[in-house]
Coordinates of C-alpha atoms in Angstrom, one line a residue:
Chain A
M1 CA 0.0 0.0 0.0
C2 CA 1.3 3.5 -0.8
Q3 CA 1.1 6.2 1.8
L4 CA -0.2 9.8 1.8
L5 CA 0.9 12.8 3.9
G6 CA -1.0 16.1 3.9
M7 CA -0.4 19.3 5.8
N8 CA -2.8 22.3 6.0
C9 CA -1.8 25.3 8.1
A10 CA -3.0 28.7 9.3
T11 CA 0.4 30.2 8.7
P12 CA 3.2 29.1 6.4
T13 CA 4.9 26.1 8.1
D14 CA 7.8 23.8 7.2
V15 CA 7.0 20.1 6.8
T16 CA 10.6 18.9 7.4
F17 CA 9.8 17.1 10.7
S18 CA 6.8 15.1 9.4
F19 CA 8.4 14.6 6.0
T20 CA 11.5 13.0 7.7
G21 CA 9.5 10.3 9.3
F22 CA 7.3 9.8 6.3
A23 CA 10.2 9.6 3.8
A24 CA 11.8 6.9 6.0
R25 CA 8.9 4.6 4.9
G26 CA 10.1 4.9 1.4
G27 CA 12.5 1.9 1.6
L28 CA 14.0 2.4 5.1
T29 CA 11.3 1.5 7.7
D30 CA 8.8 0.4 5.1
H31 CA 8.8 -0.8 1.5
H32 CA 7.3 2.1 -0.5
A33 CA 10.4 2.4 -2.7
D34 CA 8.8 2.9 -6.2
G35 CA 9.0 6.7 -6.2
F36 CA 7.8 9.6 -4.2
G37 CA 6.5 13.1 -4.7
V38 CA 5.7 16.3 -2.7
A39 CA 4.0 19.5 -3.6
F40 CA 4.2 22.8 -1.7
F41 CA 1.7 25.5 -2.4
E42 CA 2.6 29.2 -2.3
D43 CA -0.8 30.8 -2.8
K44 CA -2.2 29.7 -6.2
A45 CA 1.0 28.2 -7.5
C46 CA 3.0 25.3 -6.2
R47 CA 6.4 23.6 -6.3
L48 CA 6.1 20.0 -7.2
F49 CA 9.0 17.6 -6.6
I50 CA 8.8 14.0 -8.0
D51 CA 11.2 11.3 -8.3
N52 CA 11.0 7.7 -9.3
Q53 CA 13.8 6.9 -6.8
S54 CA 12.7 6.0 -3.2
A55 CA 12.1 8.8 -0.8
G56 CA 14.7 7.1 1.5
T57 CA 17.6 7.5 -0.9
S58 CA 16.6 10.2 -3.5
P59 CA 18.7 13.3 -3.6
V60 CA 15.5 15.3 -4.1
A61 CA 14.0 13.9 -0.9
D62 CA 17.2 14.8 0.8
L63 CA 17.0 18.4 -0.4
I64 CA 13.4 18.6 1.0
K65 CA 14.5 17.3 4.4
R66 CA 17.3 20.0 4.5
Y67 CA 15.6 23.0 2.9
P68 CA 12.7 24.3 5.0
I69 CA 10.2 25.3 2.4
K70 CA 7.3 27.1 4.2
S71 CA 3.9 26.4 2.9
K72 CA 0.3 26.5 4.1
N73 CA -0.6 23.4 2.0
V74 CA 1.6 20.3 1.3
I75 CA 0.7 17.0 -0.2
S76 CA 3.2 14.1 -0.3
H77 CA 3.0 10.5 -1.5
I78 CA 5.3 7.4 -1.4
R79 CA 4.6 4.7 -3.8
K80 CA 4.6 0.9 -3.9
A81 CA 3.5 0.2 -7.4
T82 CA 0.6 -2.1 -8.0
Q83 CA -0.9 -0.6 -11.2
G84 CA 1.3 1.2 -13.7
T85 CA 5.1 0.9 -14.0
V86 CA 7.8 2.7 -12.1
L87 CA 7.9 5.7 -14.5
L88 CA 8.2 9.3 -13.6
E89 CA 4.7 9.9 -15.3
N90 CA 3.2 7.6 -12.7
C91 CA 4.6 9.3 -9.7
H92 CA 2.1 11.1 -7.5
P93 CA 1.2 13.9 -6.7
F94 CA -0.3 14.9 -10.1
M95 CA -0.9 18.6 -11.1
R96 CA -3.5 20.2 -13.3
E97 CA -4.9 23.7 -13.7
L98 CA -8.6 24.6 -13.1
W99 CA -10.1 28.1 -12.8
G100 CA -6.6 29.7 -12.9
R101 CA -5.2 27.7 -10.0
H102 CA -3.0 24.7 -9.7
W103 CA -4.7 21.6 -8.2
I104 CA -2.6 18.7 -6.7
F105 CA -3.9 15.2 -6.1
A106 CA -2.4 12.0 -4.6
H107 CA -4.2 8.7 -4.2
N108 CA -3.8 5.6 -2.0
G109 CA -5.8 2.7 -3.2
D110 CA -6.8 0.6 -6.2
L111 CA -9.7 1.1 -8.6
K112 CA -11.0 -1.9 -10.6
S113 CA -12.8 -1.7 -13.9
F114 CA -12.6 2.1 -13.8
L115 CA -13.2 3.4 -17.3
P116 CA -14.7 6.8 -17.1
F117 CA -15.6 8.9 -20.1
L118 CA -13.1 11.8 -20.5
S119 CA -14.0 14.6 -22.8
G120 CA -10.4 15.4 -23.5
V121 CA -10.0 18.6 -21.4
Y122 CA -8.1 16.6 -18.9
Q123 CA -6.2 13.4 -20.1
P124 CA -3.8 11.2 -18.0
V125 CA -0.2 11.4 -19.0
G126 CA 0.8 8.0 -17.3
D127 CA -1.2 4.8 -16.9
T128 CA -2.3 4.8 -13.3
D129 CA -6.0 4.5 -12.2
S130 CA -5.0 7.4 -9.8
E131 CA -4.3 9.9 -12.5
L132 CA -7.5 8.8 -14.3
A133 CA -9.4 9.4 -11.1
F134 CA -7.9 12.9 -10.8
C135 CA -8.8 13.8 -14.4
T136 CA -12.4 12.5 -13.6
L137 CA -12.6 14.8 -10.5
M138 CA -11.3 17.8 -12.4
Q139 CA -13.6 17.2 -15.4
G140 CA -16.5 16.8 -13.0
L141 CA -15.8 20.0 -11.1
R142 CA -15.4 22.0 -14.3
K143 CA -18.6 20.6 -15.8
R144 CA -20.6 21.6 -12.7
F145 CA -19.0 25.1 -12.4
P146 CA -17.9 25.9 -16.0
G147 CA -17.2 29.7 -15.3
S148 CA -15.3 30.0 -12.2
Q149 CA -14.7 28.5 -8.8
P150 CA -17.8 28.3 -6.4
P151 CA -17.5 29.0 -2.6
L152 CA -15.6 26.2 -0.9
N153 CA -18.5 24.5 0.8
E154 CA -20.3 24.2 -2.6
L155 CA -17.1 22.8 -4.1
C156 CA -16.8 20.2 -1.3
H157 CA -20.4 19.0 -1.9
A158 CA -19.6 18.6 -5.6
L159 CA -16.5 16.7 -4.8
A160 CA -18.5 14.3 -2.6
D161 CA -20.9 13.8 -5.5
I162 CA -18.2 12.9 -8.0
T163 CA -16.2 10.9 -5.4
R164 CA -19.3 8.7 -4.8
E165 CA -19.2 7.3 -8.3
I166 CA -15.5 6.6 -8.2
T167 CA -15.6 4.8 -4.8
L168 CA -17.9 2.1 -6.3
H169 CA -14.6 0.9 -8.1
G170 CA -12.5 0.2 -5.0
V171 CA -10.2 1.9 -2.5
F172 CA -10.1 5.6 -3.0
N173 CA -8.2 7.3 -0.2
Y174 CA -7.0 10.7 -1.6
L175 CA -5.7 14.2 -0.8
L176 CA -6.7 17.1 -3.1
C177 CA -5.7 20.7 -2.7
N178 CA -6.0 24.0 -4.6
G179 CA -3.9 26.1 -2.3
Q180 CA -6.9 27.3 -0.4
A181 CA -8.3 24.2 1.2
L182 CA -7.1 20.6 1.4
F183 CA -9.7 17.9 0.9
A184 CA -9.1 14.4 2.3
H185 CA -11.2 11.4 1.5
C186 CA -11.0 8.1 3.2
S187 CA -12.1 4.6 2.0
T188 CA -10.1 2.5 4.4
H189 CA -7.1 4.2 6.1
L190 CA -6.6 7.8 6.9
Y191 CA -5.7 9.7 10.2
Y192 CA -5.4 13.4 11.1
L193 CA -4.4 15.6 14.1
V194 CA -4.4 19.3 14.7
R195 CA -1.4 20.9 16.5
Q196 CA -2.2 24.2 18.1
W197 CA -1.4 26.4 21.0
P198 CA -0.3 25.3 23.7
F199 CA 2.1 23.2 21.5
S200 CA 4.1 20.3 23.0
T201 CA 6.8 17.8 22.0
A202 CA 6.1 15.2 19.2
H203 CA 8.2 12.1 18.6
L204 CA 8.4 10.3 15.3
I205 CA 7.6 6.7 14.9
D206 CA 10.0 6.1 12.0
A207 CA 13.1 8.0 13.1
D208 CA 14.5 8.7 16.6
L209 CA 13.6 12.4 16.3
S210 CA 11.6 14.6 18.6
I211 CA 10.6 18.3 18.3
D212 CA 9.2 20.6 20.9
F213 CA 6.8 22.7 18.8
A214 CA 6.4 25.2 21.7
Q215 CA 9.9 26.5 20.9
V216 CA 9.3 27.2 17.2
T217 CA 5.7 28.3 17.1
T218 CA 3.5 31.2 18.0
P219 CA -0.1 31.3 19.3
D220 CA -1.3 32.1 15.7
D221 CA 0.1 28.8 14.4
R222 CA -2.2 25.9 13.8
V223 CA -1.4 22.8 11.7
A224 CA -3.5 19.9 10.5
V225 CA -1.5 16.8 9.5
I226 CA -3.2 14.1 7.6
A227 CA -1.5 10.7 7.0
T228 CA -2.3 7.1 6.0
Q229 CA -0.8 5.9 9.3
P230 CA 0.0 8.1 12.4
L231 CA 3.5 9.5 12.2
T232 CA 4.1 10.2 15.9
D233 CA 3.8 7.9 18.9
N234 CA 3.0 10.4 21.6
E235 CA 0.1 12.4 20.0
T236 CA -3.6 11.5 19.5
W237 CA -4.5 10.9 15.9
T238 CA -8.2 10.9 14.8
R239 CA -9.1 8.1 12.5
F240 CA -11.3 9.0 9.5
A241 CA -14.5 6.8 9.1
P242 CA -14.7 5.0 5.8
G243 CA -16.6 7.4 3.4
E244 CA -15.6 10.6 5.2
L245 CA -14.5 13.6 3.1
I246 CA -13.1 16.3 5.3
M247 CA -12.2 19.8 4.1
F248 CA -9.3 21.5 6.0
E249 CA -8.8 25.2 6.0
D250 CA -6.4 27.3 8.2
G251 CA -5.1 24.1 10.0
R252 CA -8.4 22.6 11.0
P253 CA -11.4 20.6 9.6
T254 CA -14.1 23.1 8.6
M255 CA -16.6 20.7 6.8
T256 CA -17.1 16.9 7.0
L257 CA -19.3 15.0 4.6
T258 CA -20.0 11.3 4.3
V259 CA -19.9 9.7 0.9
P260 CA -21.8 6.4 1.3
I261 CA -19.8 3.3 0.4
P262 CA -22.1 0.2 -0.5
P263 CA -21.5 -2.6 2.0
E264 CA -20.2 -5.0 -0.7
V265 CA -17.6 -2.4 -1.8
Q266 CA -16.6 -1.8 1.9
A267 CA -16.1 -5.6 2.4
K268 CA -13.9 -5.9 -0.7
N269 CA -12.0 -2.7 0.3
A270 CA -11.2 -4.2 3.8
A271 CA -9.4 -7.1 2.1
N272 CA -7.4 -4.9 -0.3
T273 CA -4.0 -3.5 0.5
A274 CA -2.9 -2.6 -3.0
C275 CA -1.9 0.8 -4.2
T276 CA -1.3 2.3 -7.6
Chain B
M1 CA 16.2 40.8 -20.0
C2 CA 15.5 37.2 -18.9
Q3 CA 17.5 34.3 -20.4
L4 CA 16.5 31.0 -21.8
L5 CA 18.4 27.7 -22.0
G6 CA 17.1 24.6 -23.9
M7 CA 18.7 21.3 -24.5
N8 CA 17.4 18.6 -27.0
C9 CA 19.3 15.3 -27.3
A10 CA 19.5 12.1 -29.2
T11 CA 20.2 10.1 -26.0
P12 CA 19.5 11.1 -22.3
T13 CA 22.2 13.6 -21.3
D14 CA 22.8 15.6 -18.2
V15 CA 22.7 19.4 -18.4
T16 CA 24.9 20.2 -15.4
F17 CA 27.7 21.8 -17.4
S18 CA 25.5 24.2 -19.4
F19 CA 23.2 24.8 -16.3
T20 CA 26.3 25.8 -14.2
G21 CA 27.2 28.6 -16.6
F22 CA 23.6 29.6 -17.2
A23 CA 22.7 29.7 -13.4
A24 CA 25.7 32.0 -12.7
R25 CA 23.8 34.6 -14.7
G26 CA 21.1 34.5 -12.0
G27 CA 22.8 37.1 -9.8
L28 CA 26.5 36.2 -10.0
T29 CA 27.7 37.2 -13.5
D30 CA 24.5 38.9 -14.5
H31 CA 21.4 40.3 -12.9
H32 CA 18.6 37.8 -13.5
A33 CA 17.9 37.2 -9.8
D34 CA 14.1 37.2 -9.7
G35 CA 13.7 33.4 -9.8
F36 CA 14.5 30.6 -12.0
G37 CA 13.1 27.3 -13.2
V38 CA 14.1 24.1 -15.0
A39 CA 12.2 21.3 -16.5
F40 CA 13.6 17.9 -17.3
F41 CA 11.4 15.5 -19.5
E42 CA 11.4 11.8 -19.0
D43 CA 9.4 10.6 -22.0
K44 CA 5.9 12.2 -21.6
A45 CA 6.3 13.4 -18.1
C46 CA 8.6 15.9 -16.6
R47 CA 10.3 17.1 -13.4
L48 CA 9.8 20.8 -12.9
F49 CA 11.9 22.8 -10.4
I50 CA 11.0 26.4 -9.9
D51 CA 12.2 28.9 -7.2
N52 CA 11.6 32.6 -6.6
Q53 CA 15.2 32.8 -5.3
S54 CA 18.0 33.5 -7.8
A55 CA 19.6 30.6 -9.6
G56 CA 22.9 31.7 -8.2
T57 CA 22.0 31.1 -4.5
S58 CA 18.9 28.9 -4.6
P59 CA 19.4 25.4 -2.8
V60 CA 17.2 24.0 -5.6
A61 CA 19.6 25.3 -8.3
D62 CA 22.5 23.8 -6.2
L63 CA 20.8 20.4 -6.2
I64 CA 20.5 20.5 -10.0
K65 CA 24.1 21.4 -10.4
R66 CA 25.1 18.4 -8.2
Y67 CA 22.5 15.8 -9.2
P68 CA 22.9 14.8 -12.8
I69 CA 19.4 14.3 -14.0
K70 CA 19.6 12.7 -17.5
S71 CA 17.0 13.9 -20.0
K72 CA 16.5 14.3 -23.7
N73 CA 14.7 17.6 -23.4
V74 CA 15.4 20.4 -20.9
I75 CA 14.0 23.9 -20.7
S76 CA 15.4 26.5 -18.2
H77 CA 14.8 30.2 -17.5
I78 CA 16.3 32.8 -15.2
R79 CA 14.1 35.8 -14.6
K80 CA 14.6 39.5 -14.3
A81 CA 11.0 40.7 -13.6
T82 CA 9.6 43.4 -15.8
Q83 CA 5.8 42.4 -15.8
G84 CA 4.3 40.5 -12.9
T85 CA 5.7 40.4 -9.4
V86 CA 8.4 38.1 -7.9
L87 CA 6.0 35.3 -6.9
L88 CA 6.3 31.6 -7.5
E89 CA 3.3 31.6 -9.8
N90 CA 5.2 33.9 -12.2
C91 CA 8.3 31.7 -12.4
H92 CA 9.0 30.1 -15.7
P93 CA 8.9 27.4 -17.1
F94 CA 5.1 26.9 -17.0
M95 CA 3.5 23.5 -17.4
R96 CA 0.2 22.3 -18.9
E97 CA -1.2 19.1 -20.2
L98 CA -2.4 18.6 -23.8
W99 CA -3.3 15.3 -25.6
G100 CA -2.1 13.3 -22.6
R101 CA 1.4 14.9 -22.6
H102 CA 3.0 17.5 -20.4
W103 CA 4.0 20.7 -22.2
I104 CA 6.6 23.1 -20.9
F105 CA 7.0 26.8 -22.0
A106 CA 9.4 29.6 -21.1
H107 CA 9.5 33.1 -22.6
N108 CA 12.0 35.9 -22.9
G109 CA 10.5 39.1 -24.0
D110 CA 7.7 41.6 -23.4
L111 CA 4.2 41.6 -25.0
K112 CA 2.2 44.9 -25.0
S113 CA -1.6 45.3 -25.1
F114 CA -1.8 41.5 -25.4
L115 CA -5.4 40.6 -24.4
P116 CA -6.3 37.3 -26.1
F117 CA -9.7 35.6 -25.7
L118 CA -9.3 32.5 -23.6
S119 CA -12.2 30.0 -23.6
G120 CA -11.3 28.8 -20.1
V121 CA -9.7 25.4 -20.9
Y122 CA -6.3 27.0 -20.2
Q123 CA -6.1 29.9 -17.7
P124 CA -3.0 31.6 -16.4
V125 CA -2.4 31.1 -12.7
G126 CA 0.0 34.1 -12.4
D127 CA -0.1 37.6 -14.0
T128 CA 2.7 37.5 -16.6
D129 CA 2.1 38.1 -20.3
S130 CA 4.3 34.9 -20.8
E131 CA 1.8 32.5 -19.1
L132 CA -1.0 34.2 -21.1
A133 CA 0.9 33.6 -24.3
F134 CA 1.5 29.9 -23.3
C135 CA -2.2 29.5 -22.6
T136 CA -3.0 31.1 -26.1
L137 CA -0.6 28.6 -27.8
M138 CA -2.1 25.6 -26.0
Q139 CA -5.7 26.7 -26.8
G140 CA -4.7 27.3 -30.4
L141 CA -3.2 23.9 -30.9
R142 CA -6.1 22.2 -29.1
K143 CA -8.6 24.1 -31.3
R144 CA -6.8 23.1 -34.5
F145 CA -6.4 19.5 -33.5
P146 CA -9.2 18.7 -31.0
G147 CA -8.9 14.9 -31.1
S148 CA -5.2 14.0 -30.7
Q149 CA -1.7 15.2 -31.6
P150 CA -0.9 15.5 -35.3
P151 CA 2.5 14.6 -36.8
L152 CA 5.2 16.9 -35.6
N153 CA 5.7 18.9 -38.9
E154 CA 1.9 19.7 -39.0
L155 CA 2.2 20.8 -35.3
C156 CA 5.2 23.0 -36.2
H157 CA 3.2 24.8 -39.0
A158 CA 0.2 25.3 -36.6
L159 CA 2.6 26.7 -34.0
A160 CA 4.0 29.2 -36.5
D161 CA 0.5 30.3 -37.3
I162 CA -0.5 31.0 -33.7
T163 CA 2.9 32.5 -33.0
R164 CA 2.4 35.1 -35.8
E165 CA -0.5 36.7 -34.1
I166 CA 1.3 36.9 -30.8
T167 CA 4.5 38.4 -32.2
L168 CA 2.5 41.5 -33.3
H169 CA 2.4 42.4 -29.6
G170 CA 6.2 42.5 -29.0
V171 CA 9.2 40.4 -28.2
F172 CA 8.4 36.8 -28.2
N173 CA 11.5 34.6 -27.9
Y174 CA 10.3 31.3 -26.5
L175 CA 11.1 27.6 -25.9
L176 CA 8.3 25.0 -26.0
C177 CA 8.6 21.3 -25.5
N178 CA 6.3 18.2 -25.3
G179 CA 9.0 15.7 -24.5
Q180 CA 9.3 14.7 -28.2
A181 CA 10.5 17.8 -29.9
L182 CA 11.7 21.2 -28.7
F183 CA 10.4 24.3 -30.5
A184 CA 12.4 27.5 -30.3
H185 CA 11.2 30.8 -31.6
C186 CA 13.2 33.9 -31.9
S187 CA 12.0 37.6 -32.1
T188 CA 15.3 39.1 -31.1
H189 CA 18.0 37.0 -29.4
L190 CA 18.5 33.3 -29.6
Y191 CA 21.5 31.1 -30.5
Y192 CA 22.1 27.3 -30.9
L193 CA 24.8 24.9 -31.4
V194 CA 24.9 21.1 -32.1
R195 CA 27.5 19.0 -30.3
Q196 CA 28.2 15.6 -32.0
W197 CA 30.9 13.2 -32.8
P198 CA 33.8 13.9 -32.8
F199 CA 33.3 15.8 -29.6
S200 CA 35.8 18.4 -28.3
T201 CA 36.4 20.5 -25.2
A202 CA 34.0 23.4 -24.3
H203 CA 34.8 26.3 -22.0
L204 CA 32.0 28.3 -20.1
I205 CA 31.9 32.1 -20.4
D206 CA 30.3 32.5 -16.9
A207 CA 32.5 30.2 -14.9
D208 CA 36.1 28.9 -15.2
L209 CA 35.0 25.4 -16.2
S210 CA 35.9 23.3 -19.2
I211 CA 34.7 19.8 -20.1
D212 CA 36.1 17.5 -22.7
F213 CA 32.9 15.9 -24.1
A214 CA 35.0 13.3 -26.0
Q215 CA 35.7 11.7 -22.6
V216 CA 32.0 11.4 -21.6
T217 CA 30.2 10.7 -24.8
T218 CA 29.6 7.9 -27.4
P219 CA 29.3 8.3 -31.2
D220 CA 25.5 8.0 -30.7
D221 CA 25.3 11.1 -28.6
R222 CA 24.2 14.4 -30.2
V223 CA 23.1 17.5 -28.3
A224 CA 21.5 20.7 -29.5
V225 CA 21.8 23.6 -26.9
I226 CA 19.7 26.7 -27.4
A227 CA 20.4 29.8 -25.4
T228 CA 19.6 33.6 -25.3
Q229 CA 23.3 34.3 -25.4
P230 CA 26.2 31.8 -26.1
L231 CA 27.3 29.9 -23.1
T232 CA 30.8 28.9 -24.2
D233 CA 33.6 31.0 -25.7
N234 CA 35.4 28.4 -27.8
E235 CA 32.5 26.9 -29.8
T236 CA 30.6 28.3 -32.8
W237 CA 27.0 29.3 -32.0
T238 CA 24.5 29.9 -34.8
R239 CA 22.3 33.0 -34.3
F240 CA 18.6 32.6 -35.1
A241 CA 17.2 35.1 -37.6
P242 CA 14.3 37.2 -36.1
G243 CA 11.1 35.3 -36.9
E244 CA 12.7 31.9 -37.1
L245 CA 10.9 29.0 -35.5
I246 CA 13.1 25.9 -35.3
M247 CA 12.0 22.4 -34.4
F248 CA 14.7 20.3 -32.7
E249 CA 14.5 16.5 -32.6
D250 CA 17.1 14.0 -31.5
G251 CA 19.7 16.7 -31.0
R252 CA 19.5 18.6 -34.3
P253 CA 17.2 21.1 -36.1
T254 CA 14.7 19.2 -38.3
M255 CA 12.5 22.0 -39.5
T256 CA 12.8 25.8 -39.8
L257 CA 9.9 28.0 -40.5
T258 CA 9.9 31.8 -40.7
V259 CA 7.2 33.7 -38.9
P260 CA 7.1 37.2 -40.6
I261 CA 7.5 40.1 -38.2
P262 CA 6.1 43.4 -39.5
P263 CA 9.0 46.0 -39.9
E264 CA 7.4 48.4 -37.3
V265 CA 7.2 45.6 -34.7
Q266 CA 10.9 44.6 -35.5
A267 CA 12.0 48.2 -35.0
K268 CA 10.3 48.4 -31.6
N269 CA 11.6 45.0 -30.6
A270 CA 15.2 46.0 -31.3
A271 CA 14.8 48.8 -28.8
N272 CA 13.2 46.6 -26.1
T273 CA 15.4 44.7 -23.6
A274 CA 12.6 44.0 -21.2
C275 CA 11.5 40.5 -20.0
T276 CA 8.6 39.2 -18.0

């Protein structure tokens, strides 16, 4: 199974602490060695780093651990290929433009018999079901709101609507962001926590590294971290229920919708640990 | 004036030598310190690194100088802002998807009173005339070939056609690539050279660095390097004529078209050294 990491913050924050633990799972403490990627938003634009080397050994991952890029929205992904070959074009996260903003998407899961009709405005570059799902989400949003972006709560409802059709095809845990809000959907495994004042010390599971956030934060800071599995062993992570789509803004959940998953799909999902 | 660097090769080649000289112009040997970017294609996909720090001091540029990413198509840009603020969203190169391929674009020049009609399929994220021109090129190609990509020579003719309208608005030196061919258009300043067997030694203008390519190449290698100003002082660079659009494939020019520039535009362009 691949793993996802997302960060949504009230103020620009660097992700080096969480990314250090997360990147260790790319071949060092776990077996997700078929590429990685991370996207950092700065307002509407973003920096996207992808590599088909593992996050544990890639010089690009090393740069990210050493270079504190501050961002309010970050999405990262480490890959264990199940569908699609180990090519750069299959590395998450994926990027497209919609309504004059960059959108970033990463997926953990496995979609079967998923053959959506694409009009051609968005076409996958690689051969993963994940990028196909992203193109379907982008096309669906554009079709519902052809002129310009609607308010975020309307956007979240539209997303739930498009997500429902895709979840019928299998495991569809994803993170999606446009630089304003981060949307996280859970089919099977996804956790989050909110760090806010008064901050305390966190200790990584995957590296012997602690940080006392009280020393490096202000009362204005607030950070939501979303991950496939908890990254720290001394903080309380909230588990998403299957079907939950949560919108994060300014470092906290601001809307939670439930996308119903049919029981037969849920039973199949529980047995599936694949990832594309 | 900003500067452009392109590389198109017969076999995957690393750009570290040329990039080292080019990056020095980002604040060290020249004043292009308002950001930089570089895109490396691997088949249909690409790695895009952008930074609003200067190429001379950015840790991202430092990574690229040290990490030999091999690619058949590279586009890089260093920026001296004249239109648009120094934000990440205004850093070249820009990326969009068309016909299931990534496309990369970088511009050197300055377009005046350029207000094209955009249908919404491609919208700029930042506020440069350059990204607006890129969206216009992408929209024009999609409109002419709505289903799928035509043969490259048809594509080149269509590009010349769309370019002609844009050049009426000012200086429009650009590099455009889809991972198969690299298209270079010159309004004012652009040079290229082809390095091929038997290779010899090249010496950078902007750094005291030489490389004997004969030691690191095979007879199958062939590399075209395209730049705003020559990068080496002991090789023969060919200057583009104003209006020339050259398609490079497998490390050499394979098609040259001339996009006529009206004399009054050419006179204005000659006096203009701005860059967006």
